Amino acid sequence: MRILLAEDDERISRFILKGLREAAFAVDHACNGEEALYHASINFYDVIILDVMMPLVDGFEVCRQIRENGLETPILMLTARDAVHDRITGLDAGADDYLVKPFAFGEFLARIRALLRRKDKNFADTVITFGDLRIDPKSQTVFRGKTEISLTAKEFTVLEYFARHEGRVIGREELSEHCWDETFDPFSNSIEVFVNRLRKKIDRADEASLIQTRRGAGYIFQASSNE
């Protein structure tokens, strides 16, 4: 899943970016409201996180313009303000949720997961199971039978996205939009590299690969036994 974080405080930004990336999210960072609006206009995001007190354009106005532009991406607003009036202003501007600083990172992640569930009824943060393959989004663990499979955060991100869209062809562009940040080079072979790594780790030698290539279209995650 790909997130836009718009936060001008460097210390807070580093803390949130580190936590989100460790939680297997792809994250772009904007330091002010104008950058946030630009990112939102050219990229697809699963969730947008806006700090209220940003330079150039504040979070309330960014939220309003995003909604005026027709984007329905879930928005979580962050602020040091705890006044009821400010929370009302943010929600009236089109925000879906509001979190006051300082906050526990566990609650922050829980609110993001709640927004993802609200956006996509098929989204679940419980264990995803396909036969003897088990993927746990919360702990970022993967098991094939009783054997735990060691994955990097990015490998987990890609596998989770495939698993959540089992049976559907997913192109390179869609994968890059949801699993990589703005540093992704569309002319690189990064996607092919990660898919090959996943195949080596999750497949069994006597079975067809769980991730099949559809020439000219992309990839399809096809579990042989879906429970």
PDB file of N, CA, C and O in Angstrom, residues 118-154:
ATOM      1  N   ARG A 118     -12.246   0.793   5.380  1.00  0.00           N
ATOM      2  CA  ARG A 118     -13.387   1.606   4.965  1.00  0.00           C
ATOM      3  C   ARG A 118     -13.379   1.829   3.461  1.00  0.00           C
ATOM      4  O   ARG A 118     -14.414   1.846   2.812  1.00  0.00           O
ATOM      5  N   LYS A 119     -12.177   1.993   2.908  1.00  0.00           N
ATOM      6  CA  LYS A 119     -12.034   2.230   1.474  1.00  0.00           C
ATOM      7  C   LYS A 119     -12.326   0.970   0.675  1.00  0.00           C
ATOM      8  O   LYS A 119     -12.961   1.017  -0.380  1.00  0.00           O
ATOM      9  N   ASP A 120     -11.854  -0.167   1.156  1.00  0.00           N
ATOM     10  CA  ASP A 120     -11.972  -1.421   0.430  1.00  0.00           C
ATOM     11  C   ASP A 120     -12.558  -2.464   1.373  1.00  0.00           C
ATOM     12  O   ASP A 120     -11.893  -2.924   2.294  1.00  0.00           O
ATOM     13  N   LYS A 121     -13.808  -2.863   1.116  1.00  0.00           N
ATOM     14  CA  LYS A 121     -14.475  -3.822   1.998  1.00  0.00           C
ATOM     15  C   LYS A 121     -13.783  -5.177   1.998  1.00  0.00           C
ATOM     16  O   LYS A 121     -13.963  -5.975   2.922  1.00  0.00           O
ATOM     17  N   ASN A 122     -13.004  -5.454   0.958  1.00  0.00           N
ATOM     18  CA  ASN A 122     -12.281  -6.722   0.897  1.00  0.00           C
ATOM     19  C   ASN A 122     -10.966  -6.680   1.666  1.00  0.00           C
ATOM     20  O   ASN A 122     -10.308  -7.700   1.837  1.00  0.00           O
ATOM     21  N   PHE A 123     -10.574  -5.452   2.118  1.00  0.00           N
ATOM     22  CA  PHE A 123      -9.322  -5.334   2.865  1.00  0.00           C
ATOM     23  C   PHE A 123      -9.518  -5.897   4.266  1.00  0.00           C
ATOM     24  O   PHE A 123     -10.510  -5.624   4.930  1.00  0.00           O
ATOM     25  N   ALA A 124      -8.549  -6.692   4.692  1.00  0.00           N
ATOM     26  CA  ALA A 124      -8.587  -7.233   6.050  1.00  0.00           C
ATOM     27  C   ALA A 124      -7.169  -7.251   6.586  1.00  0.00           C
ATOM     28  O   ALA A 124      -6.220  -7.505   5.847  1.00  0.00           O
ATOM     29  N   ASP A 125      -7.020  -6.965   7.877  1.00  0.00           N
ATOM     30  CA  ASP A 125      -5.689  -7.013   8.463  1.00  0.00           C
ATOM     31  C   ASP A 125      -5.500  -8.289   9.275  1.00  0.00           C
ATOM     32  O   ASP A 125      -4.572  -8.411  10.056  1.00  0.00           O
ATOM     33  N   THR A 126      -6.430  -9.255   9.079  1.00  0.00           N
ATOM     34  CA  THR A 126      -6.263 -10.568   9.677  1.00  0.00           C
ATOM     35  C   THR A 126      -5.395 -11.421   8.762  1.00  0.00           C
ATOM     36  O   THR A 126      -5.034 -11.010   7.655  1.00  0.00           O
ATOM     37  N   VAL A 127      -5.067 -12.629   9.215  1.00  0.00           N
ATOM     38  CA  VAL A 127      -4.194 -13.506   8.444  1.00  0.00           C
ATOM     39  C   VAL A 127      -4.852 -13.884   7.117  1.00  0.00           C
ATOM     40  O   VAL A 127      -6.029 -14.246   7.063  1.00  0.00           O
ATOM     41  N   ILE A 128      -4.088 -13.763   6.022  1.00  0.00           N
ATOM     42  CA  ILE A 128      -4.551 -14.142   4.692  1.00  0.00           C
ATOM     43  C   ILE A 128      -4.043 -15.548   4.419  1.00  0.00           C
ATOM     44  O   ILE A 128      -2.845 -15.822   4.529  1.00  0.00           O
ATOM     45  N   THR A 129      -4.955 -16.466   4.070  1.00  0.00           N
ATOM     46  CA  THR A 129      -4.587 -17.867   3.917  1.00  0.00           C
ATOM     47  C   THR A 129      -4.941 -18.385   2.528  1.00  0.00           C
ATOM     48  O   THR A 129      -6.059 -18.188   2.040  1.00  0.00           O
ATOM     49  N   PHE A 130      -3.968 -19.039   1.910  1.00  0.00           N
ATOM     50  CA  PHE A 130      -4.172 -19.742   0.648  1.00  0.00           C
ATOM     51  C   PHE A 130      -3.546 -21.122   0.807  1.00  0.00           C
ATOM     52  O   PHE A 130      -2.324 -21.263   0.757  1.00  0.00           O
ATOM     53  N   GLY A 131      -4.392 -22.135   1.021  1.00  0.00           N
ATOM     54  CA  GLY A 131      -3.856 -23.458   1.264  1.00  0.00           C
ATOM     55  C   GLY A 131      -2.962 -23.427   2.488  1.00  0.00           C
ATOM     56  O   GLY A 131      -3.377 -23.017   3.577  1.00  0.00           O
ATOM     57  N   ASP A 132      -1.681 -23.834   2.330  1.00  0.00           N
ATOM     58  CA  ASP A 132      -0.765 -23.832   3.469  1.00  0.00           C
ATOM     59  C   ASP A 132       0.106 -22.573   3.512  1.00  0.00           C
ATOM     60  O   ASP A 132       1.054 -22.492   4.277  1.00  0.00           O
ATOM     61  N   LEU A 133      -0.231 -21.581   2.673  1.00  0.00           N
ATOM     62  CA  LEU A 133       0.470 -20.300   2.698  1.00  0.00           C
ATOM     63  C   LEU A 133      -0.302 -19.330   3.581  1.00  0.00           C
ATOM     64  O   LEU A 133      -1.479 -19.062   3.340  1.00  0.00           O
ATOM     65  N   ARG A 134       0.350 -18.807   4.606  1.00  0.00           N
ATOM     66  CA  ARG A 134      -0.292 -17.886   5.538  1.00  0.00           C
ATOM     67  C   ARG A 134       0.485 -16.581   5.592  1.00  0.00           C
ATOM     68  O   ARG A 134       1.701 -16.582   5.845  1.00  0.00           O
ATOM     69  N   ILE A 135      -0.219 -15.479   5.379  1.00  0.00           N
ATOM     70  CA  ILE A 135       0.382 -14.154   5.359  1.00  0.00           C
ATOM     71  C   ILE A 135      -0.280 -13.319   6.456  1.00  0.00           C
ATOM     72  O   ILE A 135      -1.486 -13.104   6.439  1.00  0.00           O
ATOM     73  N   ASP A 136       0.522 -12.851   7.415  1.00  0.00           N
ATOM     74  CA  ASP A 136      -0.009 -12.069   8.526  1.00  0.00           C
ATOM     75  C   ASP A 136       0.424 -10.607   8.364  1.00  0.00           C
ATOM     76  O   ASP A 136       1.581 -10.260   8.604  1.00  0.00           O
ATOM     77  N   PRO A 137      -0.483  -9.720   7.946  1.00  0.00           N
ATOM     78  CA  PRO A 137      -0.128  -8.310   7.720  1.00  0.00           C
ATOM     79  C   PRO A 137       0.341  -7.585   8.975  1.00  0.00           C
ATOM     80  O   PRO A 137       1.182  -6.695   8.894  1.00  0.00           O
ATOM     81  N   LYS A 138      -0.188  -7.940  10.136  1.00  0.00           N
ATOM     82  CA  LYS A 138       0.179  -7.221  11.358  1.00  0.00           C
ATOM     83  C   LYS A 138       1.600  -7.538  11.791  1.00  0.00           C
ATOM     84  O   LYS A 138       2.372  -6.643  12.141  1.00  0.00           O
ATOM     85  N   SER A 139       1.951  -8.817  11.789  1.00  0.00           N
ATOM     86  CA  SER A 139       3.293  -9.208  12.221  1.00  0.00           C
ATOM     87  C   SER A 139       4.283  -9.278  11.066  1.00  0.00           C
ATOM     88  O   SER A 139       5.481  -9.475  11.286  1.00  0.00           O
ATOM     89  N   GLN A 140       3.773  -9.128   9.837  1.00  0.00           N
ATOM     90  CA  GLN A 140       4.597  -9.224   8.628  1.00  0.00           C
ATOM     91  C   GLN A 140       5.347 -10.557   8.578  1.00  0.00           C
ATOM     92  O   GLN A 140       6.527 -10.609   8.243  1.00  0.00           O
ATOM     93  N   THR A 141       4.649 -11.614   8.911  1.00  0.00           N
ATOM     94  CA  THR A 141       5.233 -12.941   8.832  1.00  0.00           C
ATOM     95  C   THR A 141       4.529 -13.761   7.760  1.00  0.00           C
ATOM     96  O   THR A 141       3.345 -13.570   7.500  1.00  0.00           O
ATOM     97  N   VAL A 142       5.286 -14.664   7.152  1.00  0.00           N
ATOM     98  CA  VAL A 142       4.757 -15.546   6.114  1.00  0.00           C
ATOM     99  C   VAL A 142       5.186 -16.973   6.421  1.00  0.00           C
ATOM    100  O   VAL A 142       6.358 -17.230   6.715  1.00  0.00           O
ATOM    101  N   PHE A 143       4.225 -17.895   6.376  1.00  0.00           N
ATOM    102  CA  PHE A 143       4.523 -19.301   6.589  1.00  0.00           C
ATOM    103  C   PHE A 143       4.031 -20.114   5.404  1.00  0.00           C
ATOM    104  O   PHE A 143       2.975 -19.827   4.834  1.00  0.00           O
ATOM    105  N   ARG A 144       4.801 -21.114   5.017  1.00  0.00           N
ATOM    106  CA  ARG A 144       4.350 -22.133   4.079  1.00  0.00           C
ATOM    107  C   ARG A 144       4.363 -23.438   4.854  1.00  0.00           C
ATOM    108  O   ARG A 144       5.423 -23.975   5.170  1.00  0.00           O
ATOM    109  N   GLY A 145       3.186 -23.902   5.238  1.00  0.00           N
ATOM    110  CA  GLY A 145       3.109 -25.009   6.164  1.00  0.00           C
ATOM    111  C   GLY A 145       3.619 -24.550   7.520  1.00  0.00           C
ATOM    112  O   GLY A 145       3.212 -23.521   8.046  1.00  0.00           O
ATOM    113  N   LYS A 146       4.564 -25.292   8.084  1.00  0.00           N
ATOM    114  CA  LYS A 146       5.137 -24.928   9.380  1.00  0.00           C
ATOM    115  C   LYS A 146       6.434 -24.142   9.235  1.00  0.00           C
ATOM    116  O   LYS A 146       7.052 -23.761  10.237  1.00  0.00           O
ATOM    117  N   THR A 147       6.840 -23.876   8.000  1.00  0.00           N
ATOM    118  CA  THR A 147       8.104 -23.197   7.752  1.00  0.00           C
ATOM    119  C   THR A 147       7.899 -21.697   7.574  1.00  0.00           C
ATOM    120  O   THR A 147       7.128 -21.271   6.708  1.00  0.00           O
ATOM    121  N   GLU A 148       8.580 -20.899   8.396  1.00  0.00           N
ATOM    122  CA  GLU A 148       8.500 -19.449   8.234  1.00  0.00           C
ATOM    123  C   GLU A 148       9.419 -19.016   7.109  1.00  0.00           C
ATOM    124  O   GLU A 148      10.555 -19.475   6.992  1.00  0.00           O
ATOM    125  N   ILE A 149       8.897 -18.122   6.254  1.00  0.00           N
ATOM    126  CA  ILE A 149       9.654 -17.621   5.107  1.00  0.00           C
ATOM    127  C   ILE A 149      10.137 -16.211   5.428  1.00  0.00           C
ATOM    128  O   ILE A 149       9.334 -15.328   5.737  1.00  0.00           O
ATOM    129  N   SER A 150      11.424 -15.998   5.351  1.00  0.00           N
ATOM    130  CA  SER A 150      12.001 -14.693   5.660  1.00  0.00           C
ATOM    131  C   SER A 150      11.906 -13.778   4.441  1.00  0.00           C
ATOM    132  O   SER A 150      12.439 -14.087   3.371  1.00  0.00           O
ATOM    133  N   LEU A 151      11.207 -12.669   4.606  1.00  0.00           N
ATOM    134  CA  LEU A 151      11.039 -11.689   3.522  1.00  0.00           C
ATOM    135  C   LEU A 151      11.502 -10.321   3.986  1.00  0.00           C
ATOM    136  O   LEU A 151      11.363  -9.966   5.160  1.00  0.00           O
ATOM    137  N   THR A 152      12.018  -9.520   3.055  1.00  0.00           N
ATOM    138  CA  THR A 152      12.290  -8.119   3.341  1.00  0.00           C
ATOM    139  C   THR A 152      10.962  -7.369   3.377  1.00  0.00           C
ATOM    140  O   THR A 152       9.926  -7.897   2.943  1.00  0.00           O
ATOM    141  N   ALA A 153      10.979  -6.141   3.877  1.00  0.00           N
ATOM    142  CA  ALA A 153       9.750  -5.347   3.934  1.00  0.00           C
ATOM    143  C   ALA A 153       9.155  -5.149   2.544  1.00  0.00           C
ATOM    144  O   ALA A 153       7.937  -5.244   2.355  1.00  0.00           O
ATOM    145  N   LYS A 154      10.005  -4.896   1.544  1.00  0.00           N
ATOM    146  CA  LYS A 154       9.490  -4.680   0.187  1.00  0.00           C
ATOM    147  C   LYS A 154       8.939  -5.966  -0.400  1.00  0.00           C
ATOM    148  O   LYS A 154       7.897  -5.963  -1.074  1.00  0.00           O
TER     149      LYS A 154
END
